[in-house]
CSV table of C-alpha atoms in Angstrom, one decimal:
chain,number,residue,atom,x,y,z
A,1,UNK,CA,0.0,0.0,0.0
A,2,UNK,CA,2.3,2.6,1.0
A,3,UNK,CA,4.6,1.6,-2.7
A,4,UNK,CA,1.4,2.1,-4.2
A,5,UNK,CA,1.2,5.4,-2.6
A,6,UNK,CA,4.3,6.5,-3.5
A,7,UNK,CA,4.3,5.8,-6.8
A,8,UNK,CA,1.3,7.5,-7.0
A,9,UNK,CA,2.6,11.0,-6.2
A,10,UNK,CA,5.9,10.6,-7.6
A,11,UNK,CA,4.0,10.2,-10.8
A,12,UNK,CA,1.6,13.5,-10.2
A,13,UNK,CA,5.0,15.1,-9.6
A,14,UNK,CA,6.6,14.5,-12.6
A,15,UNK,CA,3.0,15.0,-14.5
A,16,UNK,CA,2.9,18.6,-12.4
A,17,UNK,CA,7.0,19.3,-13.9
A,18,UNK,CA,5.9,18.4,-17.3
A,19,UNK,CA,2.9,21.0,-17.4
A,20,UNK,CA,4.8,23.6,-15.5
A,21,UNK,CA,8.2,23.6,-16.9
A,22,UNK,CA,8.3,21.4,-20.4
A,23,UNK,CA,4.5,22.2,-22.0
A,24,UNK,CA,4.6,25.9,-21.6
A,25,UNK,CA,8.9,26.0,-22.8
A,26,UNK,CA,7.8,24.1,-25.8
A,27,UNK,CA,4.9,26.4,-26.3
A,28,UNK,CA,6.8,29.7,-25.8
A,29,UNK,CA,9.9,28.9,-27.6
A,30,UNK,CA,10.4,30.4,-31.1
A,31,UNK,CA,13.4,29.4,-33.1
A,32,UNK,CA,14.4,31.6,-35.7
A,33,UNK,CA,14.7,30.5,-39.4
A,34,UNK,CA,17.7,31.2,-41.2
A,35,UNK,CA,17.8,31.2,-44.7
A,36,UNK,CA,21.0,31.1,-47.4
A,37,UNK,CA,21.3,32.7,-51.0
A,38,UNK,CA,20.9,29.4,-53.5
A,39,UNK,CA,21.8,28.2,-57.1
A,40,UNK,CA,18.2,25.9,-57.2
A,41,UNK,CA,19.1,22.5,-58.7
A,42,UNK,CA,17.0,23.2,-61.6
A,43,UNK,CA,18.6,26.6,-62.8
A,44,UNK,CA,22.3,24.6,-62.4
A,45,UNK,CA,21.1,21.9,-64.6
A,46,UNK,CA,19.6,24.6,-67.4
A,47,UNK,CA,22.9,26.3,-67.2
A,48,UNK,CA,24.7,22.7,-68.2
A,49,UNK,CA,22.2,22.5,-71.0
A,50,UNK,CA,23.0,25.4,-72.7
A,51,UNK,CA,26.9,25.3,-72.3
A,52,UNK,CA,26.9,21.2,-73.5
A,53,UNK,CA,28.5,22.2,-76.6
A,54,UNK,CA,31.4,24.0,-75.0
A,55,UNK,CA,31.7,21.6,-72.3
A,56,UNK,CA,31.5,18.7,-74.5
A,57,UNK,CA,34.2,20.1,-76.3
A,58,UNK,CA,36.2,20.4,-73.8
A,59,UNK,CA,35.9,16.7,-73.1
A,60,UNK,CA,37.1,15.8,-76.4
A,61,UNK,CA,40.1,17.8,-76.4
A,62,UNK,CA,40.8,16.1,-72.7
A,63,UNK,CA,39.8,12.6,-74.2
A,64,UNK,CA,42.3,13.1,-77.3
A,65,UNK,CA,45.4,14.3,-75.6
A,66,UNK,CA,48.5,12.5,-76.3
A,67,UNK,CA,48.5,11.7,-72.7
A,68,UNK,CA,45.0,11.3,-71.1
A,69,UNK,CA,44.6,12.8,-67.6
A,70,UNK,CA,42.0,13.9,-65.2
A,71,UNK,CA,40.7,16.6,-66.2
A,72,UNK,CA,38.0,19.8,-64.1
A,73,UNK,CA,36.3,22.9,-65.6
A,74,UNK,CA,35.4,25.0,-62.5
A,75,UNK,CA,32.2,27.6,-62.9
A,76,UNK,CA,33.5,30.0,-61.1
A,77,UNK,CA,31.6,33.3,-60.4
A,78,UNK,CA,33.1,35.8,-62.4
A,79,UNK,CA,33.4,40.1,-61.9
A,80,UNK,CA,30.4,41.0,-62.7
A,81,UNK,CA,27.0,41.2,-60.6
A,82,UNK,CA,27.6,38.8,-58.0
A,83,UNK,CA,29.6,41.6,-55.6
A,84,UNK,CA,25.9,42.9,-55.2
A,85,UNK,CA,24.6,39.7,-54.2
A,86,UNK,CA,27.1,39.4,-51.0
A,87,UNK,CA,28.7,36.4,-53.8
A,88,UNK,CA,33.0,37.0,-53.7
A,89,UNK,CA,33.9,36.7,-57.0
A,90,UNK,CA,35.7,33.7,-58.0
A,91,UNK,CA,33.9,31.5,-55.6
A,92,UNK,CA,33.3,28.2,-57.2
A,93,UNK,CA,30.2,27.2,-57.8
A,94,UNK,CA,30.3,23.8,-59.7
A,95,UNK,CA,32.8,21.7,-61.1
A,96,UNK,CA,32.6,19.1,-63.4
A,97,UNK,CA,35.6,17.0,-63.1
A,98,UNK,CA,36.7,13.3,-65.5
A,99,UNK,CA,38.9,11.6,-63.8
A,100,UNK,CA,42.0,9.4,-66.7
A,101,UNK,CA,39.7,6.6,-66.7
A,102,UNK,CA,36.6,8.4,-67.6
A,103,UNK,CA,38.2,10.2,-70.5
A,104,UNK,CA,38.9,7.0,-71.9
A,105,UNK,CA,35.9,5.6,-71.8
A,106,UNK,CA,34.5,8.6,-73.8
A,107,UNK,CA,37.4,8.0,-76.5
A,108,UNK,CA,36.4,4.0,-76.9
A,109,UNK,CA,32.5,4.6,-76.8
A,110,UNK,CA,33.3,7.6,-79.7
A,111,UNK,CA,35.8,5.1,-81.7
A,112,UNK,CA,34.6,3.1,-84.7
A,113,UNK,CA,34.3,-0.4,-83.4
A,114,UNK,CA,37.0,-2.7,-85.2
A,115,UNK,CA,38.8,-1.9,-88.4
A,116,UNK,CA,41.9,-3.0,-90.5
A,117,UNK,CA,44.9,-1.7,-92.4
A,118,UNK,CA,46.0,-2.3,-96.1
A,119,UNK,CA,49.8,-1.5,-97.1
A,120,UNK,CA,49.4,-0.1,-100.4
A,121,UNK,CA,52.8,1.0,-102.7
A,122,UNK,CA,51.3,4.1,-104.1
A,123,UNK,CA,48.6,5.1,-101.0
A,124,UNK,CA,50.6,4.7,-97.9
A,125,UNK,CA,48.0,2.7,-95.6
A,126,UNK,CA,44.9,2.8,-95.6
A,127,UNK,CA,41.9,2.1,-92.9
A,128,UNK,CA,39.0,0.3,-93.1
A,129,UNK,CA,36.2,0.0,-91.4
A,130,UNK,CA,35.9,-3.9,-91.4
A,131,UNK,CA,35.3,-6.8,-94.0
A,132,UNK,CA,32.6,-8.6,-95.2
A,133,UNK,CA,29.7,-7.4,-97.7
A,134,UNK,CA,27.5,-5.9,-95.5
A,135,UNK,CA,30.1,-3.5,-93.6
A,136,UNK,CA,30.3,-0.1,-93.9
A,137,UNK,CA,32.8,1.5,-95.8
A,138,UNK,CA,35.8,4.0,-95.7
A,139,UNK,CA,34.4,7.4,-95.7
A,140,UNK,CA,37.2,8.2,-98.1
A,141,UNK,CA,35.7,5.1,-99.9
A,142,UNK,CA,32.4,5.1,-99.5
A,143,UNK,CA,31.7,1.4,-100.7
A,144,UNK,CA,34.5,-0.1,-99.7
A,145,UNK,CA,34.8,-2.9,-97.5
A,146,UNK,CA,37.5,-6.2,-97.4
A,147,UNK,CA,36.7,-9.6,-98.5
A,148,UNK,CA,39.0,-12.6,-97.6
A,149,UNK,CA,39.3,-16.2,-98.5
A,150,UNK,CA,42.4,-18.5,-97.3
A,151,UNK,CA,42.6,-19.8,-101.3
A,152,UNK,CA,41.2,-17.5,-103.9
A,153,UNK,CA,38.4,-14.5,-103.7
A,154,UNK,CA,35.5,-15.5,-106.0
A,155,UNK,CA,35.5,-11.4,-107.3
A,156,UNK,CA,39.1,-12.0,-108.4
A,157,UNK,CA,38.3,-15.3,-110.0
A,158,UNK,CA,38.7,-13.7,-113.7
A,159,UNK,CA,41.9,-13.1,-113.2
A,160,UNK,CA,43.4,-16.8,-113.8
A,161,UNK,CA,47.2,-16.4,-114.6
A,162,UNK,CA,47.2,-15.7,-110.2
A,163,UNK,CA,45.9,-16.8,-107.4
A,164,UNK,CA,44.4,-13.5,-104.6
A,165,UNK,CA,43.4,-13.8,-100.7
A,166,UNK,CA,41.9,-10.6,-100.5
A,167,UNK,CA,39.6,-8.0,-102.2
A,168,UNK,CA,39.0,-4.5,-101.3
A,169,UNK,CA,36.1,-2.8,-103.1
A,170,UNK,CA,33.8,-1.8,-104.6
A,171,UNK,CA,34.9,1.4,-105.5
A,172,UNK,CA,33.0,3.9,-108.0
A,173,UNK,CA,35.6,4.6,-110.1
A,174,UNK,CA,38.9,4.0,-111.0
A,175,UNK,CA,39.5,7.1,-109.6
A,176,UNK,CA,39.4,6.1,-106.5
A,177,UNK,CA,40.9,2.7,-107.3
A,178,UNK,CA,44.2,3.6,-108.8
A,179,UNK,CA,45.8,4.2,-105.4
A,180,UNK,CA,46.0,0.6,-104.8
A,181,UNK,CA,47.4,-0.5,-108.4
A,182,UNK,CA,50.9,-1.5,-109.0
A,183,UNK,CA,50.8,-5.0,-107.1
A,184,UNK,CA,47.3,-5.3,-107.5
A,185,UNK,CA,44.9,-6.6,-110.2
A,186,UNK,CA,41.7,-4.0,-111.1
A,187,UNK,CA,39.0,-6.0,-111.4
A,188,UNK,CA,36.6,-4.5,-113.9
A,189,UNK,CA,36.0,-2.0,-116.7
A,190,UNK,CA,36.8,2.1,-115.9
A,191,UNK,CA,33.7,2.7,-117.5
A,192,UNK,CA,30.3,1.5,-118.0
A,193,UNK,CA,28.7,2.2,-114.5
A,194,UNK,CA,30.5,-0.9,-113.5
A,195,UNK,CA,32.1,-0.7,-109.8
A,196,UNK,CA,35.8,-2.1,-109.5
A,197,UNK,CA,37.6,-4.4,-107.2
A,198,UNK,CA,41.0,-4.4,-106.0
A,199,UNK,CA,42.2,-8.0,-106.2
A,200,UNK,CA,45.3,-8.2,-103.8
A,201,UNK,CA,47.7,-11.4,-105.6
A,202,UNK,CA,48.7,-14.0,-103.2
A,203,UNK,CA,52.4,-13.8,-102.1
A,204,UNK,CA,52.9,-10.0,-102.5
A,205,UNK,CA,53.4,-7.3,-99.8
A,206,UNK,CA,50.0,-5.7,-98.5
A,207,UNK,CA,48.0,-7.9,-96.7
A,208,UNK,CA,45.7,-6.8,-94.7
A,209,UNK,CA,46.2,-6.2,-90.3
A,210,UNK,CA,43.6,-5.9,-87.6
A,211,UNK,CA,44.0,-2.4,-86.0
A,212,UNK,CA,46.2,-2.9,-82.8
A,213,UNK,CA,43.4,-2.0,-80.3
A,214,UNK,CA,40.1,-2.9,-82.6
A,215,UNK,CA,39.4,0.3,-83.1
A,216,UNK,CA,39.2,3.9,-85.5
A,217,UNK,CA,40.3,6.7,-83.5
A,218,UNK,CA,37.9,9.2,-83.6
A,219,UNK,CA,37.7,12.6,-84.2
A,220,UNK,CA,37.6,15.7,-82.1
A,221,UNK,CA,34.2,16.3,-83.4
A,222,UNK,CA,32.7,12.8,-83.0
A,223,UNK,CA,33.8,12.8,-79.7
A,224,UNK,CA,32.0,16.4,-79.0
A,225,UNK,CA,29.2,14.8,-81.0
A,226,UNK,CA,29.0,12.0,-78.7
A,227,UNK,CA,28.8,13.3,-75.5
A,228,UNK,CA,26.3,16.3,-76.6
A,229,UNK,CA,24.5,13.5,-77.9
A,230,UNK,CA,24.3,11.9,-73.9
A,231,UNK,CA,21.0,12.3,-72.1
A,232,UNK,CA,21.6,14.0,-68.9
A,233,UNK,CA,21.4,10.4,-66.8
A,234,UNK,CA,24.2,8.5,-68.7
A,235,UNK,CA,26.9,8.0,-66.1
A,236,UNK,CA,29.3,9.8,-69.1
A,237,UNK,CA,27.2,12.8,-69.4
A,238,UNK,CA,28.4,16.3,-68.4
A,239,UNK,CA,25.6,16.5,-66.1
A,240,UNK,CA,26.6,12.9,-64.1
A,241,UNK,CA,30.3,14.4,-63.8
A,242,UNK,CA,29.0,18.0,-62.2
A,243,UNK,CA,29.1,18.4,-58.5
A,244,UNK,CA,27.3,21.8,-56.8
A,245,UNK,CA,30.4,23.2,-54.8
A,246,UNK,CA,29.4,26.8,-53.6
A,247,UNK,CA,30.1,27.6,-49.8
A,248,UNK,CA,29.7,24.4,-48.5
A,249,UNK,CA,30.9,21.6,-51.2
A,250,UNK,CA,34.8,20.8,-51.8
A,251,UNK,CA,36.7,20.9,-55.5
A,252,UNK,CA,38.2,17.6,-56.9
A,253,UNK,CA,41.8,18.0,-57.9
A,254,UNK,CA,42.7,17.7,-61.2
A,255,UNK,CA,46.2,17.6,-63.4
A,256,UNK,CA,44.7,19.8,-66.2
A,257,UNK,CA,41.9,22.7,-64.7
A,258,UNK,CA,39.9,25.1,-66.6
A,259,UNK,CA,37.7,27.8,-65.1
A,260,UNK,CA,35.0,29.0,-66.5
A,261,UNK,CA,33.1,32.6,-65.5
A,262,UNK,CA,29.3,32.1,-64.8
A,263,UNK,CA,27.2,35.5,-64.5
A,264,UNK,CA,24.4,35.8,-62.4
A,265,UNK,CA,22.3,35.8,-65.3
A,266,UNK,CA,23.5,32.3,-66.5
A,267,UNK,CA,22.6,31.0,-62.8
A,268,UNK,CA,20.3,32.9,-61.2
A,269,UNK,CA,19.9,32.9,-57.4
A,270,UNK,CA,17.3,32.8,-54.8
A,271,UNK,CA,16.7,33.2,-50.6
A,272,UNK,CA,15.8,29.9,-49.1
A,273,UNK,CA,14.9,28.8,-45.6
A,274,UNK,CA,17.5,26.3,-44.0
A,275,UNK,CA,17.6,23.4,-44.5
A,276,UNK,CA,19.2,24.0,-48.4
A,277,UNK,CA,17.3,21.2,-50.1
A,278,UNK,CA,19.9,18.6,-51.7
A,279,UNK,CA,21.7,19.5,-55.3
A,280,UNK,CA,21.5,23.3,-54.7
A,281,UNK,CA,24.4,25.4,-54.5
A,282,UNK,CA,25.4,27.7,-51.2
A,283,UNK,CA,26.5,30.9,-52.4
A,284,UNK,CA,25.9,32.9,-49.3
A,285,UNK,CA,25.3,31.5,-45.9
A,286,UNK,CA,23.1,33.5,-43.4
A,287,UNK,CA,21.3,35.9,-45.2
A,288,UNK,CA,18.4,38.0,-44.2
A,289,UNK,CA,14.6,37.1,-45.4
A,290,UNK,CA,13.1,37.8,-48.1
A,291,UNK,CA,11.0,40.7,-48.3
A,292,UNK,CA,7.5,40.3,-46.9
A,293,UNK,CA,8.4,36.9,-45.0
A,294,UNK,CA,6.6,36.6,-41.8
A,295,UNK,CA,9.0,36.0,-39.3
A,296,UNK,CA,8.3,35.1,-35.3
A,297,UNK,CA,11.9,35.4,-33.4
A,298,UNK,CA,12.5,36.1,-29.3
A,299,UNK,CA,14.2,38.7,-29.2
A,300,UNK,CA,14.9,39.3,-25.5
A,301,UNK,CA,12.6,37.4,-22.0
A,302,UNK,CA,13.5,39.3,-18.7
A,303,UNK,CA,12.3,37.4,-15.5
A,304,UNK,CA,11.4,38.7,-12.4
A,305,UNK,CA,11.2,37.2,-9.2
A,306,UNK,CA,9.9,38.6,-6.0
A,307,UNK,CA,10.0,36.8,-2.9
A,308,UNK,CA,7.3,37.5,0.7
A,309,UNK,CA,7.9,35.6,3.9
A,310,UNK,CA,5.3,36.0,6.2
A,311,UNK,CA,5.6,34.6,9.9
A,312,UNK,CA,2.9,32.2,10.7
A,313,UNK,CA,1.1,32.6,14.3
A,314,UNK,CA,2.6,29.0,15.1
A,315,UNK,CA,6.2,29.8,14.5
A,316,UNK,CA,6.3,28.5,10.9
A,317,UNK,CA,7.2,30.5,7.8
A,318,UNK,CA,5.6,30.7,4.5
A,319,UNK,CA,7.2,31.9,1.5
A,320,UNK,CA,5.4,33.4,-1.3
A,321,UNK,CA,7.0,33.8,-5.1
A,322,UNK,CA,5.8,36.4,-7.5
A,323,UNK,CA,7.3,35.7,-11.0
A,324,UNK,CA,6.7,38.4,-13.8
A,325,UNK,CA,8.2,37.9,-17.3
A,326,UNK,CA,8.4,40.4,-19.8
A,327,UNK,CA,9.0,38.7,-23.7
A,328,UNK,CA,9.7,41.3,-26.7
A,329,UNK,CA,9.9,40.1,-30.5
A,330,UNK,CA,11.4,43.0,-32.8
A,331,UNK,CA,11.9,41.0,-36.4
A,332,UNK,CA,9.5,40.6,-38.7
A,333,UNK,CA,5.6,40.8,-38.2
A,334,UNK,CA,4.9,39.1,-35.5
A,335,UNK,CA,1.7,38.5,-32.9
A,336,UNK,CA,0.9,42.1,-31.4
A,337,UNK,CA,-0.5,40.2,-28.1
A,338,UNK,CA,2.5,38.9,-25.2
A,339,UNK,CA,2.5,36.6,-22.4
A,340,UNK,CA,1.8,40.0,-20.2
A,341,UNK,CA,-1.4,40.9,-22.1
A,342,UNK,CA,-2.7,37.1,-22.7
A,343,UNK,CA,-2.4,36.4,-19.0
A,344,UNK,CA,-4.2,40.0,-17.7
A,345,UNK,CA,-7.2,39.3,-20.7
A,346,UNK,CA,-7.6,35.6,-19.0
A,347,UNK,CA,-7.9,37.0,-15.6
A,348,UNK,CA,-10.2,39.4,-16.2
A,349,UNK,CA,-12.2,36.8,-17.8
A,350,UNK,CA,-12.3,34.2,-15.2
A,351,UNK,CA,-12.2,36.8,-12.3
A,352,UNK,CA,-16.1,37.4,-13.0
A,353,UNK,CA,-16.2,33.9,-12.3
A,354,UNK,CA,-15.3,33.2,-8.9
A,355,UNK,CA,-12.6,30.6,-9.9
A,356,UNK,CA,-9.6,33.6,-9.5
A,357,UNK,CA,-10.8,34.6,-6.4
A,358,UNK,CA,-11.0,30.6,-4.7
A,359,UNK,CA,-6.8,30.7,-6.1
A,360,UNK,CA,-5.9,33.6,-4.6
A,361,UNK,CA,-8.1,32.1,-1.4
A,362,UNK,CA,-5.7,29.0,-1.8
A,363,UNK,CA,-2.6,30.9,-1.8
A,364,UNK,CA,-3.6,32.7,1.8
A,365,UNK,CA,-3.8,28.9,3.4
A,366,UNK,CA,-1.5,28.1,6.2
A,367,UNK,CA,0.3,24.6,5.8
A,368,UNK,CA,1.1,23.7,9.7
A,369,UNK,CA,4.3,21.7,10.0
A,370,UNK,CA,2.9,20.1,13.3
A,371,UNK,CA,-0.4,18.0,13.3
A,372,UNK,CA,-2.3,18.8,16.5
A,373,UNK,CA,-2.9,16.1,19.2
A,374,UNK,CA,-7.3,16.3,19.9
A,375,UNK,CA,-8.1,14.8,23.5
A,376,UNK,CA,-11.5,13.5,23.2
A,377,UNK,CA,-12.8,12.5,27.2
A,378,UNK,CA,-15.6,10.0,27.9
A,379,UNK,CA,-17.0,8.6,31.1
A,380,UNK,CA,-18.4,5.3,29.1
A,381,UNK,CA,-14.9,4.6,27.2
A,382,UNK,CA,-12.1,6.5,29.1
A,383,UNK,CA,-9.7,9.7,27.9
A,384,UNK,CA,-9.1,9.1,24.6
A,385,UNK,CA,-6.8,11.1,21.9
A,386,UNK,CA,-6.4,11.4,18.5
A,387,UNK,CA,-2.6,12.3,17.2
A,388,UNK,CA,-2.9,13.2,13.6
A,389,UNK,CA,0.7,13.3,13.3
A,390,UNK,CA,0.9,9.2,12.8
A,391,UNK,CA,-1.5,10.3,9.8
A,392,UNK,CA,0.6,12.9,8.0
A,393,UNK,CA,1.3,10.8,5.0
A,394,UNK,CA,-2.6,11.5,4.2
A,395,UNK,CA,-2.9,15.0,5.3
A,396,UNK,CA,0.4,15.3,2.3
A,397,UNK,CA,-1.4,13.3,-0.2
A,398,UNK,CA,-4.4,15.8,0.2
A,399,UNK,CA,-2.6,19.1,0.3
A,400,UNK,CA,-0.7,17.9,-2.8
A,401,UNK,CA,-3.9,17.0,-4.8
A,402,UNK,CA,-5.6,20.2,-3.8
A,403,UNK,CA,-2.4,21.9,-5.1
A,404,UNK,CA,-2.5,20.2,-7.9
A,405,UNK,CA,-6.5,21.0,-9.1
A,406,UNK,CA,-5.4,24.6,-8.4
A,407,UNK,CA,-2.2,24.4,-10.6
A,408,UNK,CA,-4.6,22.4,-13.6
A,409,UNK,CA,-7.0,25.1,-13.1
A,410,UNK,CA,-4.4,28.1,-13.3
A,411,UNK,CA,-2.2,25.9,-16.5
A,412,UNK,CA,-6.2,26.2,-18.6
A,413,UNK,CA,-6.4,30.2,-17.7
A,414,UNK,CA,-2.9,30.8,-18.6
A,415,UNK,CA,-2.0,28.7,-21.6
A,416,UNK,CA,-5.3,26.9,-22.7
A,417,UNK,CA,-7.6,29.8,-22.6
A,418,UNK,CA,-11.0,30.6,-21.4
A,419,UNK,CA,-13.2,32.1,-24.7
A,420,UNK,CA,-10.1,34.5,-25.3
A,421,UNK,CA,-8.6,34.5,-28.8
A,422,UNK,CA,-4.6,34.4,-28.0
């Protein structure tokens, strides 16, 4: 019984510490928002759409080096407009950034997939795409393609007194064929809208070699063709190797590094509230609202305590506390009404009532610290007494729920409110 007991008003203490002190903090507080000056994630990736050219280009020249190496182009914020915006000029504000290994991925997705060589005594070598009828042909040759057999090529068949392996062709004029006569049989007529083979004899110099990698270089512009060509989710596009760096983001270091001048124009900024959503850029931290944006910040709480002691006819003492707290808020529009004002509106409310004047009733009560001993006499059972000290336990437990209706009661008026608007 008496755990019970205890329990019991330990837990209507802690219930009377949450309503007094955590309830009304939580209500009271105000935290200020603070906002930051933002690239949006949307105005960073239009910027990247309309310099994909350029940056592309950029890529290919990287990609095509003689020695392929990381390389970064910084957007940088250049001299112009951003010294208005609180921006410091210079301050990076994305980078996109190909490591060696990227750039030569870009080169071998742009290359001409496999290829061959033919030594030929008047053209030098020449490159073709591939062999077989169906492959497409040299651009210098625009039909071209190489035909093999390991004893004789059924094109070259006319040509009896010798035996061929290969066949290059057809070409649309002799024109074009010559540069492989000398040690090699023209299959065909010059004229006549026939096309013409080259028929390479078995035995001589110029047979044909796969390309050493399986693959036709390409050009700068096939490469920049390539990668303007990407859609902005394929793990080689401009957009997948750009990183938002602004304030808070970090560079990548690179062994070639290009910086490029962005105006404000080309990324326009805005004010938004912390947190800065993910994928926008921090050019400014901890900047003032924008216009016409309600704020609600505590500007300054004084609290003031005043203290009575009044000496009891008993001996005892009792203590009275008078709090008054004075709460200001000078940003923004904010809620003319305070804690001062809400509270006096409540009691005059209630005062009509009766309620406020059984409180201030309760607060004038005397709380004896010694229980008196009552002798009750009786000629039937004796002189008996009653000490109500041996029942103080219950005497507590009834002061401290009396306490406690008053302080619910007082918690509604203040903070709850009583048909006031607060």
């Amino acid at each position: 019984m008496k755990l019970f007991t205890l329990t019991s008003y330990l837990s209507l203490i802690w219930g009377l510490l949450v309503s007094f002190c955590v309830a009304p903090g939580e209500s009271l507080a105000q935290t200020a928002t603070q906002y930051s000056r933002v690239v949006a994630q949307a105005e960073r990736i239009a910027y990247l759409a309309a310099q994909r050219s350029a940056l592309a280009n950029q890529v290919a020249t990287a990609a095509l080096a003689p020695s392929a190496t990381s390389m970064a182009v910084r957007m940088v914020a250049g001299p112009v407009g951003w010294a208005a915006l609180g921006v410091s000029a210079g301050l990076v504000l994305a980078q996109m950034y190909y490591s060696q290994a990227d750039l030569s991925a870009v080169k071998t997705a742009a290359s001409t997939p496999g290829g061959w060589q033919i030594a030929s005594t008047n053209a030098g070598v020449q490159t073709f795409p591939g062999f077989g009828t169906n492959t497409p042909g040299n651009p210098a040759y625009p039909n071209a393609t190489i035909q093999f057999s390991a004893t004789n090529v059924p094109l070259c068949a006319v040509d009896t007194e010798y035996q061929h392996d290969w066949v290059v062709g057809p070409f649309q004029s002799l024109s074009t064929a010559v540069f492989f006569t000398g040690n090699f049989f023209v299959n065909g007529p010059a004229v006549g809208g026939y096309s013409l083979y080259v028929c390479h004899r078995t035995g001589i110099p110029g047979s044909p070699t796969p390309l050493q990698d399986g693959l036709i270089a390409p050009t700068p512009q096939q490469v920049t063709n390539y990668v303007t060509s990407l859609p902005p989710s394929d793990p080689k596009s401009v957009e997948a190797h750009t990183n938002p760096v602004g304030t808070t983001g970090t560079t990548q270091p690179a062994d070639t590094t290009i910086s490029q001048a962005v105006t404000p124009t080309e990324m326009p900024t805005t004010v938004k509230p912390k947190p800065v959503p993910a994928g926008d850029i921090v050019v400014v931290d901890n900047v003032p609202p924008p216009a016409s944006t309600p704020q609600q910040n505590t500007q300054q709480q004084t609290t003031t305590t005043t203290t009575t002691t009044t000496q009891n006819p008993d001996g005892s003492t009792t203590q009275q506390e008078e709090t008054q707290a004075t709460t200001s808020c000078a940003v923004g529009s904010h809620e003319a009404q305070t804690f001062g004002t809400v509270l006096q509106a409540h009691q005059t409310i209630w005062a009509s009532s009766g309620l406020l004047g059984t409180l201030n009733l309760l607060k004038s009560l005397t709380w004896p610290s010694t229980l008196p001993v009552i002798a009750l006499p009786s000629a039937f059972f004796g002189s008996q007494q009653v000490d109500f000290n041996q029942w103080a336990w219950f005497f507590t437990v009834l002061r401290t729920l009396v306490i406690a209706t008053a302080s619910i009661a007082a918690y509604r008026i203040i903070f709850v409110g009583g048909g006031q608007t607060t």
